[in-house]
XYZ file of C-alpha atoms in Angstrom:
704
model
C 109.709 112.545 112.152
C 107.135 109.797 112.059
C 108.116 107.137 109.678
C 105.926 106.435 106.466
C 104.451 103.347 106.790
C 104.732 101.358 103.404
C 102.099 98.731 102.788
C 101.587 95.486 100.524
C 99.149 96.196 97.646
C 99.342 92.851 95.642
C 95.699 93.333 94.185
C 93.112 96.479 93.851
C 91.336 95.594 96.733
C 94.417 94.972 99.340
C 95.845 98.522 97.591
C 91.687 99.932 99.343
C 92.252 98.175 102.314
C 95.582 99.562 102.732
C 94.922 103.006 102.364
C 91.411 103.070 104.399
C 93.349 101.635 107.455
C 96.096 104.402 107.272
C 99.197 103.315 104.756
C 100.995 106.166 103.697
C 102.416 104.635 100.630
C 101.908 101.452 99.190
C 103.991 99.310 96.819
C 102.433 97.260 93.866
C 103.168 95.394 90.691
C 102.397 96.451 87.228
C 103.765 94.490 83.851
C 105.874 91.635 84.548
C 109.312 92.781 85.937
C 107.993 92.651 89.918
C 109.600 90.330 92.562
C 105.847 89.163 93.092
C 104.677 87.861 89.780
C 102.760 85.671 91.356
C 100.514 87.859 93.159
C 97.142 89.474 91.296
C 99.037 92.928 90.375
C 97.459 95.258 88.306
C 96.383 95.690 84.747
C 96.271 98.492 82.971
C 93.568 100.293 84.020
C 93.758 99.426 87.679
C 97.169 100.738 87.573
C 95.357 104.268 86.670
C 92.787 103.728 89.223
C 95.072 103.358 91.806
C 97.532 106.041 91.510
C 94.027 108.301 90.895
C 92.436 106.522 94.118
C 95.652 106.594 96.300
C 96.866 110.266 95.327
C 93.403 111.509 95.916
C 93.906 110.706 99.636
C 96.928 111.870 100.243
C 99.005 107.953 99.726
C 101.879 107.624 97.763
C 102.279 104.551 95.232
C 105.462 102.905 94.352
C 106.094 100.396 91.408
C 108.023 97.443 91.941
C 110.184 97.101 88.723
C 112.853 95.034 91.386
C 113.897 91.913 88.962
C 116.702 91.072 86.678
C 116.100 92.000 83.361
C 117.529 90.282 80.125
C 119.010 92.729 77.310
C 115.894 91.776 75.121
C 113.668 93.085 78.325
C 115.181 96.368 79.296
C 112.928 98.262 76.584
C 110.083 96.548 77.594
C 110.914 97.653 81.593
C 111.812 101.357 80.241
C 108.897 101.690 78.615
C 106.662 100.307 81.959
C 108.773 102.890 83.894
C 108.026 105.475 81.142
C 104.251 105.387 81.565
C 104.166 104.936 85.052
C 106.605 108.173 85.419
C 103.856 109.523 82.772
C 101.196 108.738 85.025
C 102.210 110.226 88.012
C 103.916 107.045 90.279
C 105.923 108.547 93.359
C 109.080 106.089 92.987
C 110.049 102.683 91.116
C 112.022 100.196 93.366
C 114.877 98.440 91.082
C 117.450 95.685 91.721
C 119.190 95.108 88.258
C 122.061 97.905 87.949
C 121.370 98.153 84.247
C 117.973 98.766 84.754
C 118.466 101.243 87.486
C 121.203 102.770 85.257
C 118.764 103.223 82.743
C 116.044 104.657 84.438
C 118.339 107.465 86.224
C 119.846 109.107 82.603
C 116.543 108.628 81.106
C 114.134 109.653 83.761
C 115.986 112.149 86.115
C 113.348 113.481 87.875
C 111.548 109.942 88.899
C 112.560 108.959 92.161
C 114.608 105.685 92.564
C 114.315 103.431 95.382
C 117.109 100.448 96.125
C 115.446 97.628 96.270
C 116.123 94.720 98.990
C 116.922 92.574 96.226
C 120.149 95.107 96.110
C 121.434 92.815 99.367
C 122.640 96.608 101.128
C 123.389 95.951 105.014
C 125.939 98.342 105.642
C 126.438 102.317 105.351
C 128.879 102.129 102.261
C 126.559 100.265 100.484
C 123.955 102.540 101.274
C 126.143 105.549 100.702
C 126.758 104.277 97.123
C 123.492 103.638 96.155
C 122.785 107.312 97.168
C 125.422 108.833 95.494
C 124.303 107.307 92.448
C 120.848 108.514 92.682
C 118.837 106.524 94.748
C 116.457 108.260 96.874
C 115.741 105.925 99.213
C 117.681 102.536 100.102
C 115.594 99.460 101.500
C 117.463 97.710 103.989
C 118.104 93.709 104.175
C 116.072 92.300 106.358
C 118.917 90.876 108.707
C 120.101 94.395 109.648
C 119.840 94.619 113.513
C 119.038 97.739 115.453
C 122.665 98.473 115.942
C 123.085 97.755 112.144
C 120.757 100.427 111.138
C 121.410 102.956 113.377
C 124.707 103.381 111.234
C 123.322 103.480 108.397
C 120.383 106.133 109.215
C 123.837 108.194 110.961
C 125.631 107.966 107.404
C 123.644 107.572 104.564
C 121.998 110.979 102.921
C 119.481 108.614 101.554
C 115.864 107.799 103.325
C 116.557 104.717 105.054
C 113.569 102.150 104.479
C 113.370 99.219 106.997
C 111.064 96.133 106.843
C 108.970 95.885 109.971
C 106.469 92.774 109.827
C 106.100 89.873 107.678
C 107.962 87.221 105.985
C 111.599 85.998 106.389
C 113.382 84.354 103.890
C 116.031 82.529 105.126
C 118.261 83.568 102.262
C 119.569 86.885 101.950
C 117.408 88.741 99.550
C 118.761 88.875 96.044
C 120.870 86.144 96.682
C 118.715 83.295 96.586
C 119.463 80.542 93.638
C 117.476 77.958 95.393
C 114.208 78.079 93.601
C 115.999 78.597 90.036
C 118.960 75.983 90.121
C 116.337 73.535 91.978
C 113.122 74.399 90.097
C 113.926 76.576 87.609
C 111.818 79.313 89.026
C 113.802 82.401 89.776
C 113.864 84.306 92.998
C 115.542 87.122 91.512
C 112.765 87.128 88.673
C 110.124 87.217 90.545
C 109.166 83.192 90.061
C 110.235 82.429 93.705
C 108.710 78.333 94.268
C 109.511 79.311 98.251
C 111.639 75.748 98.874
C 113.088 77.096 102.374
C 109.524 76.040 103.380
C 110.224 72.179 103.121
C 111.724 70.210 105.225
C 114.813 69.093 104.960
C 117.796 66.653 107.550
C 120.695 68.243 108.874
C 123.319 64.952 108.293
C 120.173 62.768 107.872
C 117.077 61.960 105.858
C 114.378 64.862 105.612
C 111.957 64.404 108.218
C 109.520 67.029 110.036
C 112.506 69.497 110.497
C 112.084 72.728 108.535
C 115.659 74.311 109.405
C 115.475 76.905 106.038
C 111.833 78.054 107.275
C 112.011 81.272 109.506
C 109.179 82.593 111.280
C 107.264 86.304 110.449
C 109.267 89.095 112.095
C 107.359 91.543 113.938
C 109.004 94.674 115.124
C 105.671 96.229 116.551
C 107.120 96.608 119.678
C 110.248 98.803 118.456
C 108.703 101.558 116.340
C 109.151 104.034 118.870
C 113.232 103.375 118.371
C 113.349 102.890 114.876
C 111.917 106.162 114.406
C 114.162 107.742 116.905
C 117.172 106.316 115.091
C 116.100 108.005 111.704
C 114.446 105.602 109.857
C 112.629 107.059 107.399
C 109.584 104.443 106.143
C 108.459 100.895 107.603
C 107.482 98.607 105.101
C 104.594 95.425 105.802
C 105.310 92.716 104.041
C 103.014 91.042 102.399
C 101.712 90.858 98.692
C 100.881 87.543 98.148
C 98.567 87.618 101.394
C 94.856 88.619 101.203
C 93.251 91.987 101.413
C 92.037 91.259 104.788
C 95.490 90.511 105.961
C 96.584 93.451 104.936
C 93.891 95.752 106.209
C 94.509 94.147 109.912
C 97.870 94.726 110.110
C 98.361 98.298 108.199
C 95.483 99.453 110.835
C 97.226 98.242 113.493
C 100.942 99.710 112.994
C 98.851 103.165 111.423
C 97.499 103.129 115.045
C 101.144 102.379 117.372
C 102.754 104.940 114.958
C 100.153 107.753 115.501
C 99.779 107.062 119.144
C 103.602 106.006 119.749
C 103.047 102.961 121.822
C 103.732 99.424 121.385
C 101.142 96.852 120.795
C 98.710 96.143 123.562
C 97.895 91.865 123.917
C 94.658 92.208 122.100
C 96.489 93.985 119.340
C 99.737 91.108 119.234
C 96.610 88.603 119.501
C 95.400 90.008 115.976
C 98.629 90.101 114.315
C 99.327 86.492 114.930
C 95.731 85.872 114.039
C 96.022 87.284 111.030
C 99.181 85.297 109.622
C 102.373 84.098 111.559
C 104.176 80.911 111.127
C 104.824 79.167 114.930
C 104.329 83.038 116.470
C 107.058 85.909 115.457
C 110.454 86.841 115.921
C 112.525 89.781 116.249
C 115.890 88.066 116.463
C 117.135 90.053 113.399
C 116.724 93.420 115.062
C 117.957 91.928 118.613
C 121.028 91.432 116.722
C 121.137 87.636 117.084
C 119.785 84.481 115.597
C 119.124 80.780 116.337
C 116.967 77.659 115.925
C 114.380 79.938 118.077
C 113.807 81.916 114.818
C 112.523 78.696 113.074
C 108.688 78.383 112.400
C 106.360 76.901 110.227
C 102.625 77.623 109.050
C 100.315 74.606 108.786
C 97.751 74.576 105.823
C 95.116 73.633 107.937
C 95.312 76.898 110.049
C 91.918 78.108 110.327
C 91.204 81.531 108.842
C 90.571 84.250 111.554
C 86.967 84.511 110.379
C 85.158 87.247 112.579
C 88.541 89.353 112.483
C 89.005 89.598 108.540
C 84.872 89.936 108.153
C 84.965 92.908 110.721
C 88.702 94.563 108.369
C 86.589 93.845 105.393
C 83.263 95.277 106.389
C 85.371 98.610 107.678
C 87.255 98.875 104.463
C 84.657 98.297 101.815
C 82.848 101.437 103.252
C 85.374 103.158 101.560
C 85.003 106.146 104.496
C 87.827 105.228 107.000
C 90.044 107.411 105.303
C 89.023 111.314 104.054
C 91.054 114.255 103.509
C 89.847 117.498 105.421
C 89.037 120.458 103.231
C 88.133 123.984 104.191
C 85.168 125.734 101.917
C 84.457 129.565 101.374
C 81.726 130.517 99.416
C 80.485 133.786 98.259
C 76.767 134.330 96.700
C 75.931 137.797 95.627
C 73.704 139.088 93.735
C 74.315 139.419 89.684
C 77.395 136.838 89.911
C 78.220 133.319 89.556
C 78.212 131.849 93.125
C 81.823 130.900 94.180
C 82.828 128.030 95.749
C 86.738 127.531 97.209
C 88.307 124.164 98.491
C 91.250 124.426 100.366
C 93.255 120.943 101.446
C 96.221 120.393 104.292
C 98.825 119.847 101.305
C 98.315 123.601 99.566
C 95.870 123.076 96.928
C 93.430 125.445 96.542
C 90.604 125.185 93.733
C 87.630 127.568 92.571
C 84.606 127.129 91.008
C 81.862 129.363 90.079
C 77.714 128.301 89.518
C 74.525 129.734 88.886
C 73.863 133.253 89.572
C 71.141 133.586 92.465
C 67.775 134.639 91.382
C 65.824 137.065 93.968
C 63.500 135.565 96.249
C 60.124 135.079 96.379
C 59.517 133.628 99.270
C 62.065 132.589 101.782
C 65.893 134.263 101.137
C 68.567 131.746 101.220
C 70.661 131.513 104.792
C 74.267 130.979 104.705
C 73.395 128.248 107.534
C 70.971 126.547 104.427
C 74.211 126.693 102.550
C 76.511 125.212 104.766
C 74.310 122.203 105.430
C 74.109 121.591 101.545
C 78.034 121.858 101.809
C 79.161 119.572 104.086
C 77.685 116.614 102.703
C 80.640 115.071 100.940
C 79.704 111.758 102.161
C 80.496 109.176 99.070
C 83.838 111.594 98.499
C 87.369 111.124 99.612
C 86.738 114.291 101.694
C 85.525 115.772 104.517
C 84.382 119.319 105.122
C 86.277 120.422 108.329
C 85.842 124.146 108.008
C 83.566 126.638 106.081
C 83.212 130.050 105.656
C 79.428 131.117 103.890
C 78.581 134.738 102.669
C 75.267 134.783 101.285
C 73.832 138.508 100.395
C 70.012 139.200 101.788
C 67.324 138.266 99.834
C 68.859 135.759 97.434
C 67.592 132.195 96.015
C 69.916 129.283 94.808
C 68.432 126.077 94.369
C 69.188 123.071 96.402
C 70.767 121.265 93.097
C 72.739 124.325 92.036
C 74.771 124.523 95.484
C 75.648 120.904 95.246
C 76.590 121.317 91.683
C 79.011 123.701 93.167
C 80.170 121.167 96.075
C 80.443 118.398 93.079
C 82.632 121.128 91.029
C 85.180 122.065 93.271
C 85.900 118.229 94.995
C 86.229 117.274 91.517
C 88.286 120.037 90.566
C 90.433 119.805 93.755
C 90.912 115.899 92.901
C 92.192 116.926 89.604
C 94.525 118.991 91.184
C 95.467 116.575 93.726
C 96.278 113.850 91.494
C 97.896 115.549 88.452
C 101.123 113.684 87.140
C 104.113 116.243 88.022
C 106.323 117.421 84.906
C 109.002 115.239 84.614
C 111.853 115.515 81.852
C 112.306 112.091 79.661
C 115.575 111.920 77.836
C 116.620 109.514 75.233
C 118.314 106.372 75.612
C 122.055 107.237 76.094
C 124.368 104.353 73.741
C 126.552 101.886 74.975
C 129.962 102.514 75.299
C 131.495 101.761 71.982
C 134.011 99.131 73.667
C 133.609 95.340 72.164
C 135.665 93.491 74.941
C 134.629 89.820 73.352
C 136.684 87.211 73.594
C 137.848 84.485 71.313
C 138.501 81.498 74.027
C 138.461 82.318 77.591
C 140.851 81.700 79.987
C 140.400 79.640 83.081
C 140.128 81.550 86.705
C 140.114 79.123 89.621
C 138.318 80.074 92.898
C 139.201 78.096 95.917
C 137.261 77.477 99.181
C 140.497 76.277 101.497
C 144.150 77.510 100.710
C 144.586 73.166 100.936
C 142.981 72.828 97.505
C 146.285 74.654 96.368
C 148.840 72.291 94.697
C 151.480 72.459 92.522
C 149.754 70.289 89.585
C 146.590 72.853 89.971
C 149.876 76.199 89.479
C 150.813 73.623 86.378
C 147.841 73.898 84.353
C 148.452 77.947 84.497
C 144.983 79.403 85.525
C 145.117 83.165 84.854
C 143.757 83.989 87.925
C 143.371 82.388 91.421
C 141.147 83.609 94.138
C 141.260 82.708 97.625
C 138.697 84.064 100.514
C 140.061 87.572 102.219
C 139.289 84.925 105.694
C 141.739 82.512 104.365
C 144.063 84.713 103.000
C 144.298 86.568 105.924
C 145.946 83.080 107.573
C 148.241 82.658 104.419
C 152.135 84.218 105.376
C 152.998 83.397 101.444
C 151.692 82.686 98.121
C 153.099 80.637 95.141
C 153.827 83.273 92.358
C 153.836 82.341 88.662
C 154.355 84.533 85.696
C 151.008 85.960 84.561
C 149.291 84.488 87.295
C 146.978 87.258 89.571
C 145.857 86.230 92.968
C 142.636 87.256 94.224
C 141.223 87.865 97.588
C 137.321 87.496 97.261
C 135.604 89.781 99.801
C 133.030 88.433 102.120
C 129.547 88.550 100.627
C 127.800 89.352 103.671
C 129.093 91.961 106.494
C 128.615 94.542 108.845
C 129.953 97.776 108.942
C 131.951 96.907 112.849
C 133.939 94.439 110.619
C 135.241 96.825 108.080
C 138.018 97.360 110.533
C 139.309 94.226 110.581
C 138.823 93.877 106.227
C 140.988 96.550 106.115
C 143.873 94.611 107.740
C 143.394 91.527 106.428
C 143.141 93.274 102.538
C 146.724 94.993 103.495
C 148.021 91.655 104.550
C 146.636 90.230 101.446
C 148.748 92.764 99.108
C 151.396 92.118 100.965
C 151.144 88.084 99.589
C 151.188 89.261 96.514
C 147.662 89.767 96.044
C 146.571 92.717 93.063
C 143.059 91.899 92.708
C 139.955 91.984 94.767
C 136.195 90.279 93.843
C 133.518 92.279 94.649
C 130.062 91.193 94.780
C 128.265 93.245 96.522
C 128.029 97.333 95.760
C 129.449 97.760 99.306
C 132.594 96.577 98.900
C 133.135 99.191 96.069
C 134.029 102.283 98.850
C 136.072 99.186 101.004
C 137.917 98.289 98.069
C 138.782 102.051 97.260
C 142.428 103.299 97.733
C 143.562 99.647 97.953
C 145.335 99.824 94.380
C 143.726 96.059 94.349
C 141.856 95.710 90.791
C 138.204 95.253 91.339
C 136.667 92.734 89.683
C 132.804 92.096 89.609
C 131.738 88.777 91.166
C 128.452 86.918 90.749
C 126.408 87.987 93.898
C 126.235 91.487 92.085
C 124.106 89.695 89.476
C 124.569 90.947 86.353
C 122.497 90.318 83.904
C 122.588 92.478 80.774
C 124.851 95.026 78.960
C 123.897 97.915 80.876
C 124.342 96.111 83.694
C 127.946 95.932 82.395
C 128.070 99.440 81.331
C 127.464 100.822 84.906
C 130.013 98.975 86.731
C 132.624 99.911 84.236
C 131.794 102.901 85.158
C 132.290 102.360 88.950
C 135.764 101.348 87.806
C 135.440 97.325 87.450
C 137.451 95.577 85.118
C 135.811 93.140 84.870
C 132.296 91.029 85.771
C 131.078 87.648 86.613
C 127.533 87.409 84.810
C 124.564 85.790 86.636
C 124.817 81.949 86.381
C 120.286 82.210 85.908
C 121.687 83.232 82.387
C 121.179 81.043 79.198
C 123.844 80.393 76.809
C 122.355 82.338 74.067
C 121.559 85.286 76.633
C 125.036 85.226 77.640
C 126.351 85.268 74.273
C 124.253 87.970 72.669
C 124.999 90.521 75.790
C 127.285 93.353 74.937
C 130.803 93.199 76.383
C 131.825 96.780 76.964
C 133.932 94.935 79.938
C 135.494 91.928 80.154
C 132.978 89.125 81.029
C 133.267 85.963 83.107
C 131.238 83.118 83.988
C 131.305 80.316 86.390
C 131.350 77.047 84.363
C 132.160 74.603 86.781
C 131.262 73.501 90.879
C 129.015 73.421 92.931
C 126.725 76.687 92.578
C 125.639 78.845 95.955
C 122.010 78.341 96.489
C 121.885 80.350 99.756
C 123.794 82.654 101.879
C 122.291 82.918 105.491
C 122.657 84.641 108.635
C 121.529 81.513 110.710
C 124.812 79.211 111.313
C 122.342 76.068 110.336
C 124.929 73.616 111.667
C 124.621 75.595 115.140
C 121.014 75.493 115.019
C 120.203 71.639 114.537
C 123.484 70.479 116.362
C 125.438 73.523 118.131
C 128.856 74.669 117.534
C 131.498 77.259 119.045
C 131.405 81.196 117.778
C 135.549 82.333 117.415
C 135.594 84.413 120.587
C 138.411 86.165 119.118
C 137.109 87.692 116.013
C 133.833 87.786 113.333
C 134.862 85.007 111.230
C 133.691 81.259 111.813
C 135.044 78.970 113.978
C 138.603 77.674 114.225
C 137.325 74.332 115.526
C 133.807 72.941 115.627
C 131.349 71.328 113.547
C 130.411 73.813 110.926
C 134.213 73.655 110.107
C 133.907 69.681 108.791
C 131.756 68.497 105.574
C 127.871 68.738 106.717
C 125.121 67.868 104.351
C 121.702 69.277 104.302
C 119.351 66.647 102.626
C 115.600 67.029 101.001
C 112.820 65.206 100.626
C 114.211 63.577 97.348
C 117.858 62.331 99.533
C 119.667 65.186 97.492
C 122.251 66.209 99.744
C 123.649 69.836 99.335
C 127.009 70.534 101.191
C 126.830 73.387 103.725
C 130.126 75.454 104.121
C 130.908 78.001 106.692
C 131.109 81.881 105.602
C 132.477 84.513 107.080
C 130.330 86.035 109.954
C 129.387 82.538 111.209
C 126.900 82.606 108.503
C 126.543 79.363 106.305
C 126.562 79.095 102.409
C 124.410 76.331 100.873
C 126.071 74.472 97.636
C 124.001 72.973 95.077
C 123.316 68.851 95.570
C 125.792 68.402 92.276
C 128.574 70.365 90.610
C 128.165 72.529 86.987
C 130.036 70.416 84.333
C 130.857 72.231 80.725
C 133.944 70.832 80.300
C 132.508 68.709 77.601
C 130.389 71.322 76.354
C 132.021 73.754 73.426
C 129.221 77.010 74.098
C 130.751 78.195 76.864
C 133.944 79.157 74.729
C 131.971 80.631 72.035
C 130.486 83.018 73.932
C 132.742 85.927 74.005
C 133.924 85.127 77.287
C 137.205 86.549 78.432
C 137.080 84.326 81.340
C 135.834 80.683 82.693
C 135.871 80.332 86.214
C 136.045 76.775 88.044
C 134.539 77.288 91.240
C 136.327 74.905 93.959
C 134.309 74.176 97.047
C 134.094 70.742 98.460
C 137.022 68.947 96.098
C 140.153 67.823 97.627
C 143.573 69.315 95.825
C 144.197 66.291 93.702
C 140.243 66.201 92.617
C 140.691 70.301 92.041
C 144.143 69.597 89.586
C 142.132 66.936 87.865
C 138.873 68.805 86.790
C 140.885 71.630 85.428
C 142.424 69.059 83.421
C 140.037 67.844 82.113
C 138.261 71.414 81.023
C 141.523 71.652 79.733
C 141.032 68.816 77.392
C 137.599 68.891 77.041
C 136.334 65.774 79.208
C 132.916 64.290 79.737
C 132.105 64.462 83.577
C 132.864 61.264 85.027
C 130.168 61.483 87.809
C 126.701 62.802 88.814
C 126.789 66.803 87.448
C 124.083 69.229 86.210
C 124.452 71.803 82.978
C 123.067 74.187 85.530
C 120.666 76.828 84.169
C 122.858 77.448 80.837
C 120.550 75.630 78.522
C 116.967 75.385 80.119
C 117.009 78.825 82.022
C 114.654 80.676 84.428
C 110.984 81.454 84.585
């Protein structure tokens, strides 16, 4: 079966360009809760018109409500969804767990799609989203053909994959670089794209762009994607101009329709429309490296001839029409009758004027057909017609034209009528109040060497270590009241899960009793292990509804997003014990590419998917920006890289975090030595000021 082609519609003109060039569906933003708030997007009137325009032509419309939403914003986000549902939107893309839970409970007949911002890249995560009510799962851009095939084979929901457009260096939904550096959150639709700026590895930023990837183009893999069961191919580009949308949509639509790969001329047109040093299909091929990097000069000339031709074509509004069949009956002494039928099963009938006896020239079936066939200027074309006319009758041209106009209007009403959907009341939150008077300190360590007697003497409530670190430990010191926790990899693949389960078993044998889950796919991985499941920061908890959702999933606590302000955390309904990070270098990115390997080269561990046991990416590496700020690079499971903020978060001298109702306050140790970890913990217990350069994070200033 041919996959649906989903095109971006950042404006009404882009929507028309997409529809006229063969899109099967479009995705667009309406209101304040979408991940491309910088696009023109749609006014209320334009949104209603867009739905009618698309549905009249057989194109589906998906609304993007895929940003994180605060408790105060949830009612407005729900109302946006309600209005869209009433107008007949075909689905809503969601990132926020609280909004997702609210929509599935209050608008149960409205299809929901798991946005790529949910960071889903395993079959377990995809199945979990499907079991919770997602009709479709949008996979991470980093998924390979192997990953995608595995998910398609096991996921009961539809699978959507990105086929063309921009690649972010960080996994979608896990990037905090724009938020922490400039206060503009990618999770809130305001990304400033710091990844497109120059950086230097262990050197001042020069002319290298180690975070800027080429655009992806999978135009040569569409047959393979269709064969493995990908249900929808997404084209990225809501921030790009309508002519770009027209060119790219038109080429991909032809490739799908004709079941072939692109010609050299089509490849050239795709590159002219927009590219960054060409294209890449590396992630799909299951590889990565510096060859994926690419930039685009602001002086790149517009492909005027290509764009002028594309615009001239879609502005005619005649490239996309719906075939209809007419059946007309004109008989003496009764109103004339015209029926229109479309391929989707709609059939409408209208009546018109009563014919008169002919005084001179009698009406013929051929003359009626000629009038009815004139559907120009509408969304329809007549492909078949049957006309029956009694002898000796007369009917004016105006009356026949009116029949045609009326029947097509009636057909449009039938095609654009919103479906009847239930609207249920907002369910109350659980009655539990898990607010605590004073939070207990928890620790997360990056290396086992950071553990010391001095650290243990401070009596943390919990210590977590990465699961791949625990895998190499033979014993853990036990203390009364201390909980040992395994921190699961933020990114992994289905092929890694047997290894991760073995490591979990080993961790349990060491006395580990809990696990930090930062991804929906962690939950099926942890079921049956006997470990207490705790929500990590990767889940992006932004409101009390998200806590309620995770409580229903069986989590015992959850860490809230570090993009929230103190007041927002304070006012969050704490239906689940809540944790916040109060110290440490906050994670800016998690990347599929090993940045050290791209810049300097390093050796992959041949014995497994973990980071190399030796090589430069295990030692301290720094990424420097144009201001001289240095961002430590930490190795992550699967030979990936996690970029840390240049300055640690310091709140020891701020009593605010102790009055938020938190159950746990986490000290996140990354680059610190064992002695520094213990000293920082003591400073927090005593409420001391910071000794060096630090940040208050986003807890005071918040994000856009």
